Short mmCIF file of C-alpha atoms and ligand atoms in Angstrom, two decimals:
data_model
loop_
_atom_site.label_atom_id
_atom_site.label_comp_id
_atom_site.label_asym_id
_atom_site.label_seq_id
_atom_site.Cartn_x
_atom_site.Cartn_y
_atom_site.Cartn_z
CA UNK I 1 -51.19 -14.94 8.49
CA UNK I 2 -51.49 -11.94 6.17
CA UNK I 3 -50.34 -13.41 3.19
CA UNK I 4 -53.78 -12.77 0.57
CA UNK I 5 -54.90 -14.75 -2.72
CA UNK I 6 -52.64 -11.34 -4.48
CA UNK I 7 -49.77 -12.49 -2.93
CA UNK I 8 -49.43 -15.08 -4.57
CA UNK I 9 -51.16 -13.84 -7.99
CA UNK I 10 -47.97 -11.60 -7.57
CA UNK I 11 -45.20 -13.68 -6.03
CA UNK I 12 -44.74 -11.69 -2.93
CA UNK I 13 -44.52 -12.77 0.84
CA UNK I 14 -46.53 -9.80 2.46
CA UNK I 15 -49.04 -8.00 1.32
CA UNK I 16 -46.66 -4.44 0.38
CA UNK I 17 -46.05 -2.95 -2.64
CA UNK I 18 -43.54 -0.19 -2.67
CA UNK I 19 -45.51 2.47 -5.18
CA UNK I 20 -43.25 3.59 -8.54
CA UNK I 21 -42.01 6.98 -7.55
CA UNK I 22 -40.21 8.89 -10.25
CA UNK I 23 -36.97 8.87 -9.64
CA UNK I 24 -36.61 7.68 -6.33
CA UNK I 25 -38.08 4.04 -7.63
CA UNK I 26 -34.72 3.21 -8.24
CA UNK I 27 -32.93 -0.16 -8.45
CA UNK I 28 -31.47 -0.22 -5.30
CA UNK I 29 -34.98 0.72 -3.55
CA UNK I 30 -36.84 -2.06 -5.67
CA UNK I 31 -34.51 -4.53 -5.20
CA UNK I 32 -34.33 -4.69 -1.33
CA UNK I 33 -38.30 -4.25 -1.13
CA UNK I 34 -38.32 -7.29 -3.16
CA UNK I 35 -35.96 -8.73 -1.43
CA UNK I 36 -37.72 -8.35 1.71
CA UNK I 37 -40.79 -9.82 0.46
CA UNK I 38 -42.70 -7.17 -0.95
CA UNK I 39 -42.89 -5.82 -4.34
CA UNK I 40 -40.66 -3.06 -5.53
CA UNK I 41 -41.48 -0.78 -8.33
CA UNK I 42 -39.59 0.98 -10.77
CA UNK I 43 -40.76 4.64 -11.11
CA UNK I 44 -40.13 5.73 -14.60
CA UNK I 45 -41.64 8.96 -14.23
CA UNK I 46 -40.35 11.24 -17.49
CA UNK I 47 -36.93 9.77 -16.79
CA UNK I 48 -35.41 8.82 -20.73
CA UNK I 49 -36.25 5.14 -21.58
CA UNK I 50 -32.00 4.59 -20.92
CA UNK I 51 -32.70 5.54 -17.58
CA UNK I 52 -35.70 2.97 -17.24
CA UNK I 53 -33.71 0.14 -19.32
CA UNK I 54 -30.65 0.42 -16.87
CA UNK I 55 -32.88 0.34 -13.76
CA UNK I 56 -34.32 -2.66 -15.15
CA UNK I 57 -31.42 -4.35 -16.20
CA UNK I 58 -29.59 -3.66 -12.21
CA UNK I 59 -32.68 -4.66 -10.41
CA UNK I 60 -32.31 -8.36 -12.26
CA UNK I 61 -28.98 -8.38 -11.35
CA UNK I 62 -29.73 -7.55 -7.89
CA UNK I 63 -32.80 -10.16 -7.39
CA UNK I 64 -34.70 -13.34 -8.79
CA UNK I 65 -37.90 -11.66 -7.07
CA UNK I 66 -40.65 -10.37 -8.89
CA UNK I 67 -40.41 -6.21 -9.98
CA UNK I 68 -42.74 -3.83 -11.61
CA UNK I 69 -42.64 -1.26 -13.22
CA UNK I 70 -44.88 2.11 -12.82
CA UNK I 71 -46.07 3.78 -16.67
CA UNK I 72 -46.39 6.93 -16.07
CA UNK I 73 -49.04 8.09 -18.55
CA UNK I 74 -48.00 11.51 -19.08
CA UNK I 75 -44.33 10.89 -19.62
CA UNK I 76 -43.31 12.55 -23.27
CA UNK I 77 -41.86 8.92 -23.38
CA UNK I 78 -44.77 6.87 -22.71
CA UNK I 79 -44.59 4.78 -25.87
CA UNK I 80 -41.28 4.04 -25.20
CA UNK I 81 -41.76 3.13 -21.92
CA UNK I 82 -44.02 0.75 -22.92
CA UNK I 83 -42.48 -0.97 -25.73
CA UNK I 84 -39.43 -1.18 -23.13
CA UNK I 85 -41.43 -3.02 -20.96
CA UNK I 86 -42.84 -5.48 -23.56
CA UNK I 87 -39.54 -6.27 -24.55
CA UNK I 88 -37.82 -6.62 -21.61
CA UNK I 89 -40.72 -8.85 -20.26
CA UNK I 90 -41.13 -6.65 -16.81
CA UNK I 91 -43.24 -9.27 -14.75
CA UNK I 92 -45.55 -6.38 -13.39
CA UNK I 93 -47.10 -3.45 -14.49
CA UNK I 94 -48.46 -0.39 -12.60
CA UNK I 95 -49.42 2.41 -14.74
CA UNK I 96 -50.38 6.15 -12.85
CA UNK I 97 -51.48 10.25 -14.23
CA UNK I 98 -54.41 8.36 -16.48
CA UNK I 99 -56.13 5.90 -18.34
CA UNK I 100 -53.84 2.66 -19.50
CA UNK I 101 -56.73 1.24 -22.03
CA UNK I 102 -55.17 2.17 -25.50
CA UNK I 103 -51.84 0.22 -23.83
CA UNK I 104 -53.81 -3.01 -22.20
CA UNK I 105 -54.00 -5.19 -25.02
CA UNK I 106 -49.93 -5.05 -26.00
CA UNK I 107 -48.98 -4.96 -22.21
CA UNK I 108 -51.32 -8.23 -21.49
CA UNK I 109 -50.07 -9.78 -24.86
CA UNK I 110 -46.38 -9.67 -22.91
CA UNK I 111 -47.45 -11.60 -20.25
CA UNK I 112 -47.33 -8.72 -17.51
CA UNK I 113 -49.77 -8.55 -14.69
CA UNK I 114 -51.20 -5.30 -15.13
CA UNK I 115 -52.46 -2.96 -12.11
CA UNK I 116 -53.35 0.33 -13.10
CA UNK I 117 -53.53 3.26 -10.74
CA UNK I 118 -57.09 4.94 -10.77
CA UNK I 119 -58.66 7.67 -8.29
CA UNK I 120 -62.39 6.97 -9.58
CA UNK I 121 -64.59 4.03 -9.41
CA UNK I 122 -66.06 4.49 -13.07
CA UNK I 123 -62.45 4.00 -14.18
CA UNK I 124 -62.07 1.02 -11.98
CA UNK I 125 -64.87 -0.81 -13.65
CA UNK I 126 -64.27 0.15 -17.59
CA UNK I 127 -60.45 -1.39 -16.59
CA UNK I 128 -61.68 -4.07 -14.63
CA UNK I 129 -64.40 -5.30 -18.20
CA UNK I 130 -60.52 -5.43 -20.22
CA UNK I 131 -59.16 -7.60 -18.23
CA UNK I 132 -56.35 -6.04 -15.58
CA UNK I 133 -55.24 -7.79 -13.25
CA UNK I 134 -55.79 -5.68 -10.14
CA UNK I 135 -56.73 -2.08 -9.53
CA UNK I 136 -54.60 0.19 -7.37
CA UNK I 137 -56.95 2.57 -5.52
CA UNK I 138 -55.62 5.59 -4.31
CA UNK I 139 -57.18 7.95 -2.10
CA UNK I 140 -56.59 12.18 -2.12
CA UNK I 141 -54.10 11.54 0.97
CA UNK I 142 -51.50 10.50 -1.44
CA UNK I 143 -48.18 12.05 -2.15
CA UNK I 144 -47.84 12.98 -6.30
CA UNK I 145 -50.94 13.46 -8.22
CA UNK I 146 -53.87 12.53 -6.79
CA UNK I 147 -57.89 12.52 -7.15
CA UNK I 148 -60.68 14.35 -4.68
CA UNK I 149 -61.78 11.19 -3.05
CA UNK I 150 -60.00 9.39 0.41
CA UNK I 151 -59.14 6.26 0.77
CA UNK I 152 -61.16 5.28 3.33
CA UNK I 153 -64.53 5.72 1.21
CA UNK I 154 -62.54 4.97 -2.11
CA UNK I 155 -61.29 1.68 -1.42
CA UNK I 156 -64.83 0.02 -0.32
CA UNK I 157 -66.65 1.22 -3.00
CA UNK I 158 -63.84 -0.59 -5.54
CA UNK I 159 -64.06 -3.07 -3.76
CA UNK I 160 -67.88 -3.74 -4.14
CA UNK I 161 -67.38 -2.96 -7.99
CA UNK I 162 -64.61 -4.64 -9.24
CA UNK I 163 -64.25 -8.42 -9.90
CA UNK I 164 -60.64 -8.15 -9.39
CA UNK I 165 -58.55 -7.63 -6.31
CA UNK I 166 -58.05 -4.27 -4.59
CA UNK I 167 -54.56 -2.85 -3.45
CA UNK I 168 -55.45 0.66 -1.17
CA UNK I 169 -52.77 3.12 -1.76
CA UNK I 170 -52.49 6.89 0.23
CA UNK I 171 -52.12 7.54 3.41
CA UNK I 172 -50.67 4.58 5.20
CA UNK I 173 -47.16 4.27 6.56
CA UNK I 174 -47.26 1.53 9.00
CA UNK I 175 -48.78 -1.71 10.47
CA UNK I 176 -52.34 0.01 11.55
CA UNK I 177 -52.48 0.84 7.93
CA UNK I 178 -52.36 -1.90 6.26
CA UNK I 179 -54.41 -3.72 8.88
CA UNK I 180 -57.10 -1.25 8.22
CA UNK I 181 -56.67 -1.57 4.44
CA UNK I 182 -57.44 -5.38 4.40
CA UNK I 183 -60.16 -4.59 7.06
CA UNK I 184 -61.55 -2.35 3.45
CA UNK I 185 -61.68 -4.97 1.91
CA UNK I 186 -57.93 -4.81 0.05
CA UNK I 187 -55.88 -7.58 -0.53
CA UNK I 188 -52.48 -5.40 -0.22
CA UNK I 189 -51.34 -1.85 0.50
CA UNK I 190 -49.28 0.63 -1.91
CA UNK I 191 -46.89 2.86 0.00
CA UNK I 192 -44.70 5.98 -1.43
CA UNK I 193 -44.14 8.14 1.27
CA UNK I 194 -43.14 5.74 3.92
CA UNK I 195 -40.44 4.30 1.57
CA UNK I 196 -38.68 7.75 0.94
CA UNK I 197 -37.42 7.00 4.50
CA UNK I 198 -36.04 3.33 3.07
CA UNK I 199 -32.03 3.89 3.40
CA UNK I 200 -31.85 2.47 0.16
CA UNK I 201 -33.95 5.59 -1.44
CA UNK I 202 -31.70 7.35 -3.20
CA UNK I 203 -34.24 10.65 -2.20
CA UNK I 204 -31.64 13.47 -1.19
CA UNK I 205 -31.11 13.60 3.02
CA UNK I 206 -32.64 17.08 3.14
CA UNK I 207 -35.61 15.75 1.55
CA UNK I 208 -36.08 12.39 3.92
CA UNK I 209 -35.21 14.87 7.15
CA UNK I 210 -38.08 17.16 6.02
CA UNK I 211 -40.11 14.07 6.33
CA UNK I 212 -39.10 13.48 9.50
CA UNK I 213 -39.75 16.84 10.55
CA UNK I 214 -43.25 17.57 9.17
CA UNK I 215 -46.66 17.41 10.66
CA UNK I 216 -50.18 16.33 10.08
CA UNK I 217 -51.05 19.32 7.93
CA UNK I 218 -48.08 20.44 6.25
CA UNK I 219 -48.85 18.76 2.60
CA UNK I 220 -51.11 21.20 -0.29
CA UNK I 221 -52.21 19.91 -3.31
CA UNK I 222 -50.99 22.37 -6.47
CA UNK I 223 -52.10 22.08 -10.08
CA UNK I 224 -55.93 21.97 -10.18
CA UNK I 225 -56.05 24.72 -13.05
CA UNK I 226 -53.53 22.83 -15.29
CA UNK I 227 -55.92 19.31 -14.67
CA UNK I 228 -53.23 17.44 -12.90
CA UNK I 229 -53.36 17.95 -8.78
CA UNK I 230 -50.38 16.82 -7.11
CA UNK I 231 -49.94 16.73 -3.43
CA UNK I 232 -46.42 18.00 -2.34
CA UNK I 233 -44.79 19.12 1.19
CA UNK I 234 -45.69 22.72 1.35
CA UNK I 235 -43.09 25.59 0.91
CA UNK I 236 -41.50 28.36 -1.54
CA UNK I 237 -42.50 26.94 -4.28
CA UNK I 238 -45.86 25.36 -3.50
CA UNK I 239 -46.49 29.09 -2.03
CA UNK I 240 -45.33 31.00 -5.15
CA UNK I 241 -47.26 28.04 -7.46
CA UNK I 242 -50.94 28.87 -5.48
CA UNK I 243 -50.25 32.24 -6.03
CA UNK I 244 -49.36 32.14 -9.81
CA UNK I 245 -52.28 29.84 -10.22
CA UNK I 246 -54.82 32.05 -8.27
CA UNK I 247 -53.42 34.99 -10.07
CA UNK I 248 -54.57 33.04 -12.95
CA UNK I 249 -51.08 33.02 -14.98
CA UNK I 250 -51.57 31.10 -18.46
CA UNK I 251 -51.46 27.17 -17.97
CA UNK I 252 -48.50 27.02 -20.43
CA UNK I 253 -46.71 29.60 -18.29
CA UNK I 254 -47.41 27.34 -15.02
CA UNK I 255 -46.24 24.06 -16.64
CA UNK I 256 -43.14 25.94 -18.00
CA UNK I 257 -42.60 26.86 -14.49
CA UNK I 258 -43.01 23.31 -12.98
CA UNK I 259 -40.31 21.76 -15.48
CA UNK I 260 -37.03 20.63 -13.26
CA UNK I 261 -38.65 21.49 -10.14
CA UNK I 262 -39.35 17.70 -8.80
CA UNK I 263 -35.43 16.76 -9.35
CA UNK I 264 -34.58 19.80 -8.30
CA UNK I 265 -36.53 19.37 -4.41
CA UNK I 266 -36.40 15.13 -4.45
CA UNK I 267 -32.53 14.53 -5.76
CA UNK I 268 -31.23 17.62 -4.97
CA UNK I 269 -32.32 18.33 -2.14
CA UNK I 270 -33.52 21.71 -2.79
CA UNK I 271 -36.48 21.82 -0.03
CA UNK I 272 -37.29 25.68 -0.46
CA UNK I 273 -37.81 26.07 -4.23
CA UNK I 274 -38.16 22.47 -5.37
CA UNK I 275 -41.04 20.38 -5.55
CA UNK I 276 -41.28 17.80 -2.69
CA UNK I 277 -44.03 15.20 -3.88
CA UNK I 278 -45.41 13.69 -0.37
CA UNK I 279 -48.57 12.22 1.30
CA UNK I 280 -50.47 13.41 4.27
CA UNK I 281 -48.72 10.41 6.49
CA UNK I 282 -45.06 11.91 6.09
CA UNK I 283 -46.26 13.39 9.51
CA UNK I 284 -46.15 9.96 10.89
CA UNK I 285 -42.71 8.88 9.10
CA UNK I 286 -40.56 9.24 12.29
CA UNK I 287 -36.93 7.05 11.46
CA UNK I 288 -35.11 6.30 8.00
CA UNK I 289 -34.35 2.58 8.46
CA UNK I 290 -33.81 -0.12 5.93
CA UNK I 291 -36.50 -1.39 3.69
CA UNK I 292 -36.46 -4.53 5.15
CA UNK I 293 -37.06 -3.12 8.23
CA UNK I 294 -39.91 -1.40 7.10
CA UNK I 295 -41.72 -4.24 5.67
CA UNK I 296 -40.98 -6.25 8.70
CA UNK I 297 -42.25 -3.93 11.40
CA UNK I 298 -45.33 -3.19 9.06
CA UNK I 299 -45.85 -6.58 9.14
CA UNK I 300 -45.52 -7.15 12.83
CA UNK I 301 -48.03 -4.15 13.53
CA UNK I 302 -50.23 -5.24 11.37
CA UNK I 303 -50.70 -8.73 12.86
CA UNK I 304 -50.84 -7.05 16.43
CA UNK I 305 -53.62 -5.15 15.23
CA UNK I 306 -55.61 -8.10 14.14
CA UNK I 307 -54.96 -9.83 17.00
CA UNK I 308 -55.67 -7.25 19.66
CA UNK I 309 -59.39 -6.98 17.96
CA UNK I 310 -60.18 -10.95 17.47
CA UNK I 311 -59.04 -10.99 21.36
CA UNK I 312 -60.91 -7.96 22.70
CA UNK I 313 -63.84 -9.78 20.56
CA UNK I 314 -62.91 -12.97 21.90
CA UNK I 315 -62.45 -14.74 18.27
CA UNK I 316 -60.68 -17.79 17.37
CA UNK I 317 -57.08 -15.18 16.33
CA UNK I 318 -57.75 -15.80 12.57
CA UNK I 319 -57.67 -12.66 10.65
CA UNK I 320 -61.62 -12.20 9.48
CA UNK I 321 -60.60 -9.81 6.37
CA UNK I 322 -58.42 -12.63 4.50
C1 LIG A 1 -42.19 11.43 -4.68
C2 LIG A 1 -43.35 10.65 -5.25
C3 LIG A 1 -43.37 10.36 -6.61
C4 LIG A 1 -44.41 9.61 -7.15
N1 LIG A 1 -44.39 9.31 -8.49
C5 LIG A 1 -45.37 8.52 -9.03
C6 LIG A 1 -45.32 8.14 -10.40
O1 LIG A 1 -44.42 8.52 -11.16
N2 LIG A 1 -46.31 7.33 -10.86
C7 LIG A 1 -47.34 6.89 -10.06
O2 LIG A 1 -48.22 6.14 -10.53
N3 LIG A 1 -47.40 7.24 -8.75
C8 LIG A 1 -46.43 8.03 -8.22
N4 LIG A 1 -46.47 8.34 -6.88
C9 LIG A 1 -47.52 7.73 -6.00
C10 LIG A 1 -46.98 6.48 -5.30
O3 LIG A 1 -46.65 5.47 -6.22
C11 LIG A 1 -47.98 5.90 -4.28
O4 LIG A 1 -49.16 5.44 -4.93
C12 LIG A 1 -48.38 6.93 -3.23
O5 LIG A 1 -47.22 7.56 -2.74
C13 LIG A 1 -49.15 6.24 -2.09
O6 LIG A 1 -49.55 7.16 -1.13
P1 LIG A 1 -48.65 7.58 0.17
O7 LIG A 1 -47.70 8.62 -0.36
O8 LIG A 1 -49.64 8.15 1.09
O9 LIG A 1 -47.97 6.35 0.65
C14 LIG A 1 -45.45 9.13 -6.32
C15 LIG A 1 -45.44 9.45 -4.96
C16 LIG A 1 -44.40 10.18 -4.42
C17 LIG A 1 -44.41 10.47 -2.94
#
C-alpha cells in the first residue's frame, strides 16, 4: 500500500531511504537497509576516496539491491568522490553541505539518479530546471548541517514547486513520520538519526546509548559564524564551541578546532568532547534493533496511521496521499 511512483523510479520496496551519514553510512548499514527494502546510502563525508571505493566495492558484494551514495560537497575530496562514482557506476546519487550544479551534467552522463539535498526552495527549483531526479528536502530538525526552515512548512512548499518528486528528510524516526511525510505531499522519507540505532551502524555504543537517553530538547545547532550550521547532541564541546563562537574567536581558529572532533564523538565514542551529529527525534529513538526491523515496524506504523484516519473518516482504506 505505500509503495509510491519513487519507489520504483528507485528500485526500492518501501518508501525509506537511509540518509548518507559520514562515516557511519557504512557497508554493512547500507547493505541490510537495502536489503530490507529500502535504500541505503553510503556517507562519504571527508573520508579518503579508498575509504569510499572499498565501501562501494563490500556493499556489491553484500547485495544485488540498489545503493547510493551521499557527495558531500565540502569534502577536500569532492572531485574525487565524484569521478569515483562515475566510474564505479553508483546507481544513486545524493549529494549534501551545497549546490551539486557544476557536478550534474557528468553525474547524469553516468547514468545515476541524482537527488540532491537542499534546505531552500529557490535551490529546489534552479536543480529541478537541470534535470535531477528528485529533491531531498530537509527541514532545520535534522541531525548534521542543516538550514533555518522545518520540515513541516519546507516540504509543501517543494512540493508545489518542483516537477519532480519530493523525499522529506529531518525529524522523523518512525511510522507516524513517514505517514505524515506522504500526507506533505512526499513520495518517501530520509532518515539519519533513527538508523544510528540500526545494529548494523557501526556508530560507537556510547554514542547510540546517548541516543537512547536524550530528550526532546537536548540537540543545538553550532557553526552559524563559520556559514555551515550543524545540529549535534549538546555537551562539552557544543558548550565550549557557542562560547568560542560568541566570544567571536577567528573562523579559521573555530574550523581548526572542529577538525577530528566528529570521529572523535561518532566512532569513538567520545560523548563529552566529541561532536555527536543528531536530529531533534533522537528523543524519540527508544531501542537499537536491526535495520530490518526498523524499516518493517516503520512500515507497519505507517499503514496503521493511514488506516486509523480513512476509518475514523469512514473512507474506502486506500491511502489518499499516494
Ligand atoms: C551523524 C550524521 C552525519 C550526517 N552526515 C551527512 C553527510 O555527510 N551528508 C549529508 O548529505 N547528510 C548528512 N547527514 C544528514 C542525513 O543524511 C539525513 O538527511 C538526516 O539525518 C535526516 O534527519 P534526521 O536526523 O532527523 O533523521 C548526517 C546526519 C547525521 C545524524
Amino acid at each position: 500500500m505505500l509503495k509510491t511512483p519513487l519507489c520504483e523510479v528507485l528500485g526500492i520496496d518501501f518508501p525509506i531511504i537511509q540518509g548518507g551519514m559520514a562515516y557511519l553510512g557504512s557497508a554493512e548499514l547500507v547493505s541490510a537497509v537495502s536489503e530490507a527494502g529500502g535504500l541505503g546510502i553510503i556517507g562519504s563525508g571527508s573520508s579518503q576516496p579508498s575509504w569510499i571505493q572499498d565501501q562501494i566495492t563490500l556493499v556489491r558484494a553484500l547485495t544485488n539491491k540498489p545503493f547510493g551514495l551521499n557527495i558531500m560537497l565540502m569534502s577536500p575530496y569532492v572531485e574525487d568522490v565524484v569521478q569515483l562514482a562515475i566510474e564505479e557506476k553508483v546507481p544513486i546519487i545524493t549529494t549534501g553541505g551545497g549546490n551539486p550544479g557544476i557536478y550534474l551534467a557528468r553525474l547524469k552522463e553516468s547514468g545515476a539518479k541524482i537527488l540532491p539535498v537542499v534546505s531552500i526552495k529557490a535551490l529546489a527549483k534552479r536543480l529541478d530546471r537541470q534535470g535531477v531526479d528528485a529533491i531531498i528536502a530537509e527541514g532545520m530538525e535534522s541531525g548534521g548541517h542543516v538550514g533555518e526552515t522545518t520540515t513541516m512548512a519546507l516540504v509543501p512548499q517543494i512540493v508545489d514547486a518542483v516537477s519532480v518528486p519530493v523525499i522529506a528528510a529531518g525529524g522523523m524516526a518512525d511510522g507516524r513520520g513517514l505517514a505524515a511525510a506522504l500526507t506533505l505531499g512526499a513520495q518517501a522519507v530520509q532518515m539519519g538519526t533513527r538508523f544510528i540505532c540500526a545494529e548494523e551502524c557501526i556508530a560507537h555504543t556510547n554514542f547510540k546509548q546517548k541516543i537512547l537517553a536524550v530528550g526532546d530538547h537536548d540537540t543545538v545547532v553550532t557553526g552559524e559564524s563559520l556559514g555551515h550550521p550543524a545540529r549535534c547532541l549538546k555537551n562539552k564541546l557544543t558548550r565550549q564551541f557557542q562560547s568560542m563562537e560568541q566570544s567571536g574567536v577567528p573562523a579559521e581558529e573555530l574550523d581548526r578546532f572542529g577538525i577530528g572532533k566528529l570521529y572523535a564523538g561518532i566512532i569513538d565514542g567520545d560523548i563529552e568532547q566529541g561532536s555527536l551529529m543528531a536530529g531533534q527525534i533522537a528523543g524519540l529513538v527508544s531501542d537499537i534493533k536491526p535495520a530490518r526491523s526498523i524499516i518493517h515496524d516503520i512500515v507497519l506504523e505507517a499503514e496503521a496511521v493511514f488506516a486509523r484516519i480513512n476509518s475514523a473518516m469512514g473512507t474506502n482504506g486506500e491511502n489518499p496521499s499516494v
